[in-house]
Amino acid sequence: TDLSKLRNFSIIAHIDHGKSTLADRLIQRTGGLTEREMSSQVLDNMDIEKERGITIKAQTVRLDYTAKDGETYVLNLMDTPGHVDFAYEVSRSLAACEGALLVVDAAQGVEAQTLANVYQSIEHDHEIVPVINKVDLPSADPDKVKKEIEDIVGLPADDAVLASAKTGIGIDEVLEAIVTRIPPPKGDRDAPLKAMLVDSWYDPYLGVVILIRVIDGAIKKGQNVKFMAGGTTHLVDRVGAFRPKIEQLPELGPGEIGFITAQIKDISETRVGDTITDVRRPATEALPGFKEVQPVVFCGLFPVDAADFEKLRESISKLRLNDASFSFEMETSAALGFGFRCGFLGLLHLEIIQERLTREYDLDLITTAPSVVYKIHLTKAAGEAEARTIELHNPADMPDPNRIASIEEPWIEATIYVPDEYLGSILKLCQDRRGIQKNLTYVAGRAQLTYELPLNEVVFDFYDRLKSISRGYASFDYHQIGHREGDLVKMSILVNNEPVDALSMIVHRVAAEARGRHMCERLKDLIPRHLFKIPIQAAIGGKVIARETIAALRKDVTAKCYGGDISRKRKLLEKQKEGKKKMREYGSVSIPQEAFIAALRMG
Ligand code: GDP
Ligand code: MG
């Protein structure tokens, strides 16, 4: 395709502002889909995405659009993931485009992810076209939103397009703006092939599908290509694009976005951000900015029913086929038996995987306390030339405290964007989580806060708390800023005098007592009464720092109906059995599945 007739753009927006709806509408208007095919949102195609209204994997569609100037253009639309956990994927998608539609809800105005996305977009030198969406809503106030875009975002908004992705208002204007305002890509057809690996996923029919943006040269079926960071070579067996249905193409030239397949079985061979080049005539330099993504949050996943272990292994392996950023290895726990230690990009990522395992694979799971990755500097052991440093993913593996010289924990820099009235409570939340305030500014009645926070304090429930304190108005974005030393200790939880390793966690010494007390109180409510008294304790080393006791049940539940109604008695017993299914036995104590996560939430 002639470079001047190409336009590559992404849509950026805060969650729920209408990104996916707009994308679907653009596809429909340019003839990619019929009305019937439009009936469900096209771009968000996983169940969970639909339900949570978030886009997990970036998707790309190639559209043909005949503009008012009579020329036909090829538009490549990239939908980007909308959550901080997937920031790197967003960054790669943006790097593949020359411009972006900035969608802002006409009733809600600018939000934190609007800003975070705009900053990223600007970093990639994008031409940004503001689109004020949902103008059909009675509460829409496009003029106010225009002013916000100018004052807060710092972009001219005079020529913002007013649109409704729902009713179709302004869609033609959006298409014209893409053609007239977003620049065509640059690229050299005669230079050696250089293409960026933007995304990849596993398709049961095609194998691993790789989404690419060609920078220079062209890629064809039958070509031998090399992945520069991965170091592997592959034979390209398909080249094409999504319209949104798959269409094979003879080639992808400079500036074009599309997919290739190359008989790759394992998605971990395809690293987002890698440079693809020709084997015989390779590019001399890879594209800049390649980064290996590393899991930052770990937790254990165990089947409630030990007999489900094999099923869990199969299900996890299947999910992993489509998500190379998630890691797993087998783990055994004294209390929980066989399971897996899994690594995730963030908490949302963890929840998504956990939910898919539960829902799509019908597994009852116990999730242990999420943990970040600690660096532990050990003291020099006898006979060792040098003191060792280990990375700790699992509190259960914490070395003997006498062997620890120091512990470092990961920190993040968080940007929070919140209406004035909630600022006080948000500051308190950050303070309680050992945050260090770096900056506070006001724009248009809202505060923009920058905090440094230990990731450890964020993984449990920070995001949920932030949302509930601000009634959903606060928005949050973060990036990691490295490890720092901290006074950290392992806190164990003992139920009926036995440590439950799945509940042990690493905490800051000053926060340990409050957290221990809280855990004991929560567990007291969550663990049902038994026929005997159950002590619950939190301890650091051998020292108990908090304690609660669950009183004994006075009678067997069936005792009430002795002599009488047999069927009622049977029903009660069955009910009890049903309840047991979702519990795990710890020695003689049954702990319900939900206790594991619920106990971790800080009130
Ligand atoms: P995304 O999270 O940015 O992808 O947002 P979605 O496209 O999923 O839209 C979020 C919600 O807003 C959905 O319920 C849409 O139906 C609704 N929505 C999207 N565009 C419009 C619009 O122009 N007008 C109205 N009234 N609702 C819209
Ligand atoms: Mg969406």
XYZ file of C-alpha atoms and ligand atoms in Angstrom, residues 19-21 41 44 53-55 79, ligand 2:
10
model
C -13.279 3.286 23.413
C -14.555 -0.160 22.408
C -17.955 1.141 21.358
C -18.953 -5.802 20.954
C -13.507 -7.152 23.563
C -15.599 -3.712 30.528
C -11.863 -3.781 30.071
C -9.698 -4.662 27.149
C -7.380 -1.062 20.557
Mg -13.095 -1.482 26.093
